[in-house]
Tab-separated table of C-alpha atoms in Angstrom:
chain	number	residue	atom	x	y	z
A	1	MET	CA	8.546	-18.719	-0.609
A	2	LYS	CA	9.206	-16.725	1.963
A	3	ILE	CA	6.540	-16.477	4.332
A	4	ILE	CA	5.618	-12.276	5.183
A	5	GLN	CA	5.488	-11.585	8.630
A	6	TYR	CA	2.643	-8.509	9.514
A	7	LEU	CA	1.481	-6.989	12.315
A	8	ILE	CA	-1.697	-4.600	12.970
A	9	SER	CA	-2.156	-1.665	14.787
A	10	ASP	CA	-5.558	-0.592	15.073
A	11	ASP	CA	-7.676	0.259	18.106
A	12	HIS	CA	-10.779	-1.326	16.826
A	13	HIS	CA	-10.747	-5.343	17.798
A	14	ILE	CA	-13.416	-6.456	14.817
A	15	PHE	CA	-11.432	-4.491	12.371
A	16	ARG	CA	-8.079	-6.374	13.267
A	17	LYS	CA	-10.394	-9.672	13.384
A	18	GLY	CA	-11.855	-8.932	9.947
A	19	LEU	CA	-8.693	-8.227	8.386
A	20	LYS	CA	-6.669	-10.691	9.504
A	21	LEU	CA	-10.010	-13.238	8.008
A	22	ALA	CA	-9.877	-11.276	5.351
A	23	LEU	CA	-5.750	-11.807	4.298
A	24	GLN	CA	-5.590	-15.630	5.656
A	25	ASP	CA	-6.621	-17.471	2.452
A	26	ASP	CA	-2.747	-16.254	1.410
A	27	TYR	CA	-1.221	-18.864	2.278
A	28	ARG	CA	2.348	-16.148	1.650
A	29	LEU	CA	1.253	-13.900	4.561
A	30	LYS	CA	1.217	-14.525	8.404
A	31	CYS	CA	-0.391	-12.347	11.096
A	32	ILE	CA	2.311	-12.854	14.229
A	33	GLY	CA	0.396	-10.019	16.423
A	34	GLU	CA	-1.532	-7.405	17.120
A	35	ALA	CA	-1.654	-3.922	18.990
A	36	GLU	CA	-4.398	-1.345	19.885
A	37	ASP	CA	-2.482	1.229	20.152
A	38	GLY	CA	0.948	2.492	18.768
A	39	ALA	CA	2.491	1.868	22.282
A	40	LYS	CA	1.659	-1.534	22.749
A	41	LEU	CA	2.861	-1.596	19.330
A	42	MET	CA	6.302	-0.393	20.006
A	43	GLU	CA	6.163	-3.289	22.614
A	44	LEU	CA	5.439	-5.820	20.396
A	45	LEU	CA	8.589	-4.863	17.694
A	46	GLN	CA	10.920	-5.617	20.923
A	47	ILE	CA	10.120	-8.870	21.240
A	48	SER	CA	8.879	-10.137	17.484
A	49	THR	CA	10.219	-9.113	14.341
A	50	PRO	CA	7.799	-8.435	11.116
A	51	ASP	CA	8.261	-7.736	7.765
A	52	VAL	CA	5.479	-5.459	7.081
A	53	VAL	CA	3.153	-3.628	9.990
A	54	LEU	CA	-0.365	-2.443	9.007
A	55	LEU	CA	-0.918	0.831	10.920
A	56	ASP	CA	-3.942	2.748	11.925
A	57	LEU	CA	-3.570	6.550	12.466
A	58	LYS	CA	-6.311	7.276	14.495
A	59	MET	CA	-5.160	5.656	18.078
A	60	PRO	CA	-5.339	6.175	21.900
A	61	GLN	CA	-1.887	7.249	23.809
A	62	VAL	CA	0.574	6.841	21.252
A	63	ASP	CA	-1.279	7.650	17.168
A	64	GLY	CA	-0.090	6.064	14.170
A	65	PHE	CA	2.337	9.490	13.376
A	66	GLU	CA	4.119	9.022	16.215
A	67	ALA	CA	4.394	5.061	15.816
A	68	LEU	CA	5.339	5.830	12.273
A	69	LYS	CA	7.931	7.885	13.115
A	70	ALA	CA	9.406	5.847	16.035
A	71	ILE	CA	9.437	3.024	13.833
A	72	LYS	CA	11.457	4.858	11.021
A	73	GLN	CA	13.951	5.575	14.222
A	74	ASP	CA	14.660	2.298	15.732
A	75	TYR	CA	13.972	-0.136	12.828
A	76	PRO	CA	14.125	1.432	9.557
A	77	ALA	CA	13.893	-1.209	7.385
A	78	LEU	CA	10.632	-2.168	8.691
A	79	LYS	CA	7.896	-1.463	6.250
A	80	VAL	CA	5.259	0.732	6.749
A	81	ILE	CA	1.539	0.513	5.141
A	82	ILE	CA	-0.992	3.318	6.597
A	83	LEU	CA	-4.949	1.901	6.559
A	84	THR	CA	-7.115	4.732	7.662
A	85	MET	CA	-10.061	5.854	7.006
A	86	HIS	CA	-8.325	9.423	5.885
A	87	ASP	CA	-7.715	10.163	2.301
A	88	ASP	CA	-6.740	13.823	2.401
A	89	GLU	CA	-3.830	14.899	-0.252
A	90	GLN	CA	-1.984	16.333	1.987
A	91	LEU	CA	-1.740	13.630	4.938
A	92	ILE	CA	-0.688	11.207	2.251
A	93	LEU	CA	1.970	13.177	1.214
A	94	HIS	CA	3.078	13.992	4.564
A	95	LEU	CA	2.993	10.535	5.819
A	96	MET	CA	4.781	9.140	2.430
A	97	GLU	CA	7.651	12.053	3.445
A	98	ALA	CA	7.921	10.577	6.664
A	99	GLY	CA	8.435	7.450	5.463
A	100	ALA	CA	5.561	5.163	4.675
A	101	ASN	CA	5.717	2.436	2.027
A	102	GLY	CA	2.350	2.084	1.561
A	103	TYR	CA	-1.468	4.449	2.002
A	104	LEU	CA	-4.207	2.629	1.668
A	105	VAL	CA	-7.900	3.319	2.937
A	106	LYS	CA	-9.985	1.034	5.252
A	107	ASN	CA	-12.574	0.566	2.370
A	108	ALA	CA	-9.965	-1.336	0.281
A	109	GLU	CA	-10.706	-4.714	-1.554
A	110	PRO	CA	-8.941	-7.331	0.493
A	111	GLN	CA	-6.681	-8.358	-2.674
A	112	GLU	CA	-5.258	-4.949	-3.062
A	113	ILE	CA	-4.275	-5.121	0.697
A	114	LYS	CA	-2.482	-7.949	-0.041
A	115	ASN	CA	-0.782	-6.857	-3.112
A	116	ALA	CA	0.577	-3.625	-1.064
A	117	ILE	CA	1.828	-6.148	1.508
A	118	HIS	CA	4.169	-8.142	-1.170
A	119	ALA	CA	4.709	-5.351	-3.246
A	120	VAL	CA	6.296	-3.136	-0.226
A	121	HIS	CA	7.900	-6.391	0.965
A	122	GLU	CA	9.593	-6.872	-2.168
A	123	LYS	CA	9.789	-3.710	-3.813
A	124	GLY	CA	10.144	-1.659	-0.731
A	125	TYR	CA	6.789	0.282	-1.814
A	126	TYR	CA	3.146	0.386	-3.044
A	127	PHE	CA	1.402	3.213	-4.567
A	128	SER	CA	-2.688	3.122	-4.685
A	129	ASP	CA	-4.302	5.138	-6.695
A	130	ILE	CA	-4.843	8.068	-3.834
A	131	VAL	CA	-1.511	8.370	-3.227
A	132	SER	CA	-0.875	8.336	-7.115
A	133	ASN	CA	-2.991	11.394	-7.677
A	134	ALA	CA	-2.202	12.792	-4.808
A	135	MET	CA	1.694	12.800	-6.049
A	136	LEU	CA	0.768	14.328	-9.140
A	137	LYS	CA	-1.481	17.058	-8.040
A	138	LYS	CA	0.963	18.013	-6.489
A	139	ILE	CA	3.826	18.036	-9.143
A	140	VAL	CA	0.699	20.014	-11.363
A	141	ARG	CA	0.357	22.494	-8.475
A	142	GLN	CA	4.084	23.238	-7.913
A	143	ASP	CA	3.231	24.250	-4.558
A	144	ALA	CA	5.569	22.780	-1.172
A	145	PRO	CA	7.661	20.591	-2.819
A	146	LEU	CA	7.540	16.564	-0.955
A	147	THR	CA	11.628	16.936	-1.626
A	148	LYS	CA	14.223	19.418	-0.678
A	149	HIS	CA	15.354	20.016	-4.339
A	150	ILE	CA	12.696	19.228	-6.632
A	151	GLY	CA	12.506	21.605	-8.149
A	152	SER	CA	15.679	21.657	-9.915
A	153	ALA	CA	17.620	18.708	-11.560
A	154	ALA	CA	20.702	17.424	-9.823
A	155	VAL	CA	23.577	15.902	-12.169
A	156	LEU	CA	22.957	12.386	-12.788
A	157	ASN	CA	25.190	9.990	-14.681
A	158	GLU	CA	23.345	7.444	-17.606
A	159	LYS	CA	23.597	5.086	-15.169
A	160	GLU	CA	21.802	6.412	-12.767
A	161	LYS	CA	18.906	7.778	-15.212
A	162	GLU	CA	18.510	3.876	-16.189
A	163	VAL	CA	17.761	3.134	-12.515
A	164	LEU	CA	16.189	5.517	-11.648
A	165	LYS	CA	13.891	4.695	-14.842
A	166	LEU	CA	13.044	1.411	-13.560
A	167	ILE	CA	12.543	2.323	-9.968
A	168	CYS	CA	9.756	4.043	-11.089
A	169	GLU	CA	9.074	0.636	-13.067
A	170	GLU	CA	8.490	-0.516	-9.805
A	171	LEU	CA	11.063	-3.310	-10.303
A	172	THR	CA	12.974	-4.154	-7.121
A	173	ALA	CA	16.530	-4.118	-6.800
A	174	THR	CA	17.250	-7.865	-7.932
A	175	GLU	CA	14.917	-7.670	-11.153
A	176	ILE	CA	16.785	-3.819	-12.231
A	177	ALA	CA	20.339	-6.246	-11.604
A	178	GLU	CA	19.502	-8.212	-14.035
A	179	ARG	CA	18.072	-5.918	-16.380
A	180	ILE	CA	21.068	-4.238	-16.767
A	181	TYR	CA	23.855	-6.537	-15.498
A	182	LEU	CA	24.923	-5.673	-12.161
A	183	SER	CA	25.037	-6.914	-9.088
A	184	PRO	CA	22.129	-5.587	-6.758
A	185	ARG	CA	24.043	-4.628	-4.000
A	186	THR	CA	25.484	-2.221	-6.533
A	187	ILE	CA	22.026	-1.281	-7.010
A	188	GLU	CA	21.775	-0.835	-3.906
A	189	GLY	CA	24.542	1.314	-3.970
A	190	ILE	CA	23.086	3.843	-6.788
A	191	ARG	CA	19.397	3.987	-5.084
A	192	ALA	CA	21.157	5.372	-2.388
A	193	LYS	CA	23.361	7.350	-4.175
A	194	LEU	CA	19.988	8.926	-6.145
A	195	LEU	CA	18.583	9.745	-2.833
A	196	GLU	CA	21.059	11.636	-1.863
A	197	LYS	CA	21.770	13.533	-5.075
A	198	THR	CA	17.991	14.703	-5.727
A	199	GLY	CA	17.707	15.211	-2.002
A	200	THR	CA	14.930	13.002	-1.492
A	201	ARG	CA	13.873	11.056	1.810
A	202	ASN	CA	12.321	7.769	0.048
A	203	ILE	CA	10.598	6.148	-3.225
A	204	ALA	CA	7.924	8.874	-2.956
A	205	GLY	CA	9.916	11.491	-3.650
A	206	LEU	CA	12.528	10.077	-6.328
A	207	VAL	CA	9.094	9.157	-8.522
A	208	LEU	CA	8.405	12.536	-7.668
A	209	TYR	CA	11.622	14.059	-8.715
A	210	ALA	CA	11.954	11.733	-12.035
A	211	VAL	CA	8.457	13.177	-12.748
A	212	LYS	CA	9.091	16.528	-12.472
A	213	ASN	CA	12.274	16.653	-14.064
A	214	GLY	CA	11.125	14.813	-17.392
A	215	ILE	CA	13.115	11.757	-16.283
A	216	ILE	CA	9.904	9.490	-17.089
A	217	ASN	CA	6.237	10.487	-18.705
């Protein structure tokens, strides 16, 4: 099994060390660097190739918001898990829209952090309870949508609907391909088409779209 390499970006030295200790018993995870702010993180990314970044929001010089935007622009395939003290619903939705692959509060259990790292690496996203609740409340309130066209259903063919349902079941492209007898490359193509048709930016938006339009419960 491939070792998942990760970086920690947080301005508290003790927290970084404690997090590394909490994750070190998972032999499939390897910390390859630490950064005390977003500027240092971007420097590290020029010389290292992590699979996942654990990113705090409130840091000196370049904060987590700016770092996330820079990562998604320069390293779009890199997975980012926000790990912060803040659990504000609007903040969560804003960060998921900006491209975060997962969101956890710092008092999360070590096992959940491990699960999140594995999930974003394998599936592209991890929806913790606070993210799921924020997304569902967004739908119920029917206020400013996370997606551009969430209020109106796009015309999806049956295969696209089938793939969308399986994405919402948290299956990887490979798992979906095996389930419906297509290649992973074809599934990736369908997923890209779904993003285009629904006007969404990421998996979080697709899930919101599917719930909003009755494709899943």
